[in-house]
Coordinates of C-alpha atoms in Angstrom, one line a residue:
M4 CA 102.6 98.8 89.5
L5 CA 99.2 99.7 87.9
G6 CA 98.7 100.0 84.2
S7 CA 97.4 103.1 82.4
P8 CA 94.9 104.8 82.8
W9 CA 94.3 103.4 86.3
D10 CA 97.5 104.8 87.7
W11 CA 96.6 108.4 86.8
I12 CA 92.9 108.0 87.6
L13 CA 93.6 106.7 91.1
T14 CA 96.4 109.3 91.6
V15 CA 94.0 112.1 90.9
L16 CA 91.3 110.5 93.1
F17 CA 93.6 110.1 96.1
T18 CA 95.1 113.6 95.6
I19 CA 91.6 115.0 96.0
T20 CA 90.9 113.0 99.1
G21 CA 94.3 113.9 100.6
V22 CA 93.8 117.7 99.9
V23 CA 90.3 117.6 101.4
C24 CA 91.6 115.8 104.6
L25 CA 94.5 118.2 104.9
W26 CA 92.2 121.2 104.6
H27 CA 89.9 119.7 107.2
I28 CA 92.8 119.1 109.6
A29 CA 93.9 122.7 109.2
L30 CA 90.3 123.9 109.7
S31 CA 89.9 121.8 112.8
A32 CA 93.0 123.4 114.3
E33 CA 91.1 126.7 114.3
H34 CA 87.8 125.3 115.6
R35 CA 88.3 123.5 119.0
E36 CA 84.7 122.1 118.8
H37 CA 86.0 119.5 116.3
A38 CA 86.1 116.2 118.1
S39 CA 89.5 114.4 118.4
E40 CA 88.0 111.3 116.6
V41 CA 87.2 113.5 113.6
R42 CA 90.8 114.6 113.5
A43 CA 91.9 111.0 113.8
V44 CA 89.7 110.1 110.8
D45 CA 91.1 113.0 108.7
A46 CA 94.7 111.9 109.7
L47 CA 93.8 108.3 108.7
H48 CA 92.5 109.2 105.3
L49 CA 95.3 111.7 104.6
A50 CA 97.8 108.9 105.4
M51 CA 95.9 106.5 103.3
S52 CA 95.8 108.9 100.3
V53 CA 99.5 109.5 100.5
A54 CA 100.3 105.8 101.0
M55 CA 98.2 104.7 98.0
I56 CA 99.7 107.3 95.7
V57 CA 103.2 106.2 96.7
M58 CA 102.1 102.6 96.3
I59 CA 100.9 103.3 92.7
W60 CA 104.2 104.7 91.6
W61 CA 106.9 103.2 93.9
P62 CA 107.2 99.9 95.7
A63 CA 107.8 100.5 99.5
G64 CA 110.0 97.4 100.1
T65 CA 109.6 95.1 103.0
T66 CA 110.6 97.5 105.8
G67 CA 108.5 100.4 104.5
T68 CA 105.5 98.2 104.1
W69 CA 105.5 96.9 107.7
V70 CA 106.1 100.4 109.1
Q71 CA 103.0 101.5 107.3
V72 CA 101.0 98.5 108.5
V73 CA 101.9 99.4 112.1
V74 CA 101.0 103.1 111.6
F75 CA 97.6 102.3 110.1
A76 CA 96.9 99.7 112.8
V77 CA 97.6 102.4 115.5
I78 CA 95.5 105.1 113.8
G79 CA 92.7 102.7 113.1
A80 CA 92.6 101.6 116.7
A81 CA 92.4 105.2 117.8
V82 CA 89.5 105.8 115.4
L83 CA 87.7 102.7 116.7
V84 CA 88.1 103.7 120.4
G85 CA 86.9 107.3 119.6
G86 CA 83.9 105.9 117.7
L87 CA 82.8 103.5 120.5
R88 CA 82.6 106.5 122.8
A89 CA 80.1 108.2 120.5
T90 CA 76.4 108.3 121.7
R91 CA 74.9 108.5 118.2
W92 CA 74.7 105.2 116.3
P93 CA 75.5 106.7 112.8
V94 CA 78.8 108.0 114.2
R95 CA 79.5 104.5 115.5
V96 CA 78.8 103.0 112.1
D97 CA 81.1 105.6 110.6
S98 CA 83.9 104.4 112.9
V99 CA 83.3 100.8 112.0
A100 CA 83.4 101.7 108.3
H101 CA 86.7 103.6 108.8
V102 CA 88.2 100.6 110.6
L103 CA 87.1 98.3 107.8
L104 CA 88.8 100.5 105.3
T105 CA 91.9 100.5 107.4
G106 CA 91.8 96.7 107.4
A107 CA 91.5 96.8 103.6
M108 CA 94.5 99.1 103.5
I109 CA 96.6 96.9 105.7
W110 CA 95.6 93.9 103.6
M111 CA 96.6 95.7 100.5
L112 CA 100.0 96.5 101.9
A113 CA 100.8 93.1 103.4
A114 CA 99.4 90.9 100.6
M115 CA 100.1 93.1 97.5
P116 CA 102.7 90.6 96.0
L117 CA 100.3 87.7 96.4
I118 CA 97.3 89.7 95.1
M119 CA 99.1 90.7 92.0
G120 CA 100.7 87.3 91.5
H121 CA 104.3 88.6 91.7
A122 CA 107.3 87.6 93.8
P123 CA 107.7 90.0 96.8
S124 CA 110.1 92.9 96.2
S125 CA 112.8 93.6 98.8
G126 CA 113.9 96.9 97.4
G127 CA 112.2 100.3 96.8
G128 CA 112.6 103.6 95.1
H129 CA 111.8 102.4 91.6
H130 CA 109.0 103.9 89.5
G131 CA 105.9 101.8 89.1
A132 CA 106.5 101.5 85.4
A133 CA 109.8 99.8 86.1
V134 CA 108.1 97.3 88.4
V135 CA 105.6 96.5 85.6
A136 CA 108.5 96.0 83.1
T137 CA 110.3 93.7 85.5
S138 CA 107.3 91.7 86.2
A139 CA 106.6 91.3 82.5
T140 CA 110.0 89.5 82.1
T141 CA 109.5 87.1 85.0
P142 CA 106.9 84.4 85.3
A143 CA 103.9 85.5 87.3
M144 CA 102.5 83.3 90.1
S145 CA 98.8 82.6 90.2
T146 CA 97.0 84.4 93.0
P147 CA 96.1 81.9 95.8
A148 CA 92.4 81.2 96.0
A149 CA 92.2 82.3 99.7
V150 CA 94.0 85.6 98.8
A151 CA 91.5 86.2 95.9
V152 CA 88.5 85.5 98.2
I153 CA 89.8 87.9 100.9
T154 CA 90.6 90.6 98.3
W155 CA 87.3 90.5 96.5
S156 CA 85.5 90.4 99.9
L157 CA 87.3 93.6 100.9
V158 CA 86.3 95.1 97.5
A159 CA 82.7 94.4 98.4
V160 CA 83.2 95.8 102.0
S161 CA 84.7 99.0 100.6
V162 CA 81.7 99.4 98.2
V163 CA 79.3 98.9 101.1
C164 CA 81.2 101.5 103.1
G165 CA 81.0 103.9 100.1
L166 CA 77.3 103.4 99.8
W167 CA 76.9 104.1 103.6
W168 CA 78.7 107.4 103.2
L169 CA 76.8 108.2 100.1
R170 CA 73.6 107.9 102.2
R171 CA 75.2 110.1 104.8
L172 CA 76.2 112.6 102.1
F173 CA 72.5 113.2 101.2
A174 CA 71.3 113.0 104.8
A175 CA 73.7 115.7 106.1
P176 CA 74.0 118.6 103.6
R177 CA 76.4 120.5 105.9
G178 CA 78.9 117.7 105.9
V179 CA 78.7 117.1 102.1
L180 CA 82.5 117.7 101.5
H181 CA 83.5 115.4 104.4
A182 CA 81.1 112.6 103.4
G183 CA 82.0 113.0 99.8
C184 CA 85.7 112.6 100.6
H185 CA 84.8 109.3 102.4
V186 CA 82.8 108.1 99.4
L187 CA 85.8 108.8 97.1
M188 CA 88.2 107.0 99.6
A189 CA 86.0 103.9 99.8
G190 CA 85.4 103.9 96.0
G191 CA 89.1 104.4 95.4
M192 CA 90.0 101.5 97.8
A193 CA 87.6 99.2 96.1
L194 CA 88.8 100.2 92.6
M195 CA 92.5 99.8 93.5
L196 CA 92.0 96.4 95.0
A197 CA 90.0 95.3 92.0
V198 CA 92.6 96.6 89.5
M199 CA 95.5 94.9 91.4
M200 CA 93.9 91.5 90.8
P201 CA 95.3 89.7 87.8

């Protein structure tokens, strides 16, 4: 789906975020003081990391794509509800940022063929390189103007979310690993959306 070296760069980046979130989930199981919304955020970013790695190398097909859309919508709603219950405003802003990234993820899944200017694929299970080779032999469609505007807007939103968490990273030294993971996730989301554009 993505050309070299972006496929490997993004795979490494999302592997790092996935490992950090998985480690944090395991850690939260031992420490009951971790709030449920924190676990939901870790689950959200772990799912995003796995989904984007899979997306880089294998097309999900129509059914797999819409199953993922539903899963991310449900987890994103849980994160939003948990964040709205928070009393501290930075935590609320965090929740909004997570939900915005979830929206970007859902958009990426649902509009990927239009973003990349390819006809939608009904199958799955082929390596990303095969998709690139197939696309090279078929005429590409131009990305609709509305799709391009939404995609670049979400790139900008992801960058803003990354800058917010970068600020949080320096403001809360104890949570540096967690905030750093969010910075990487937002940056990776922005980069992947930008690279997908023709």
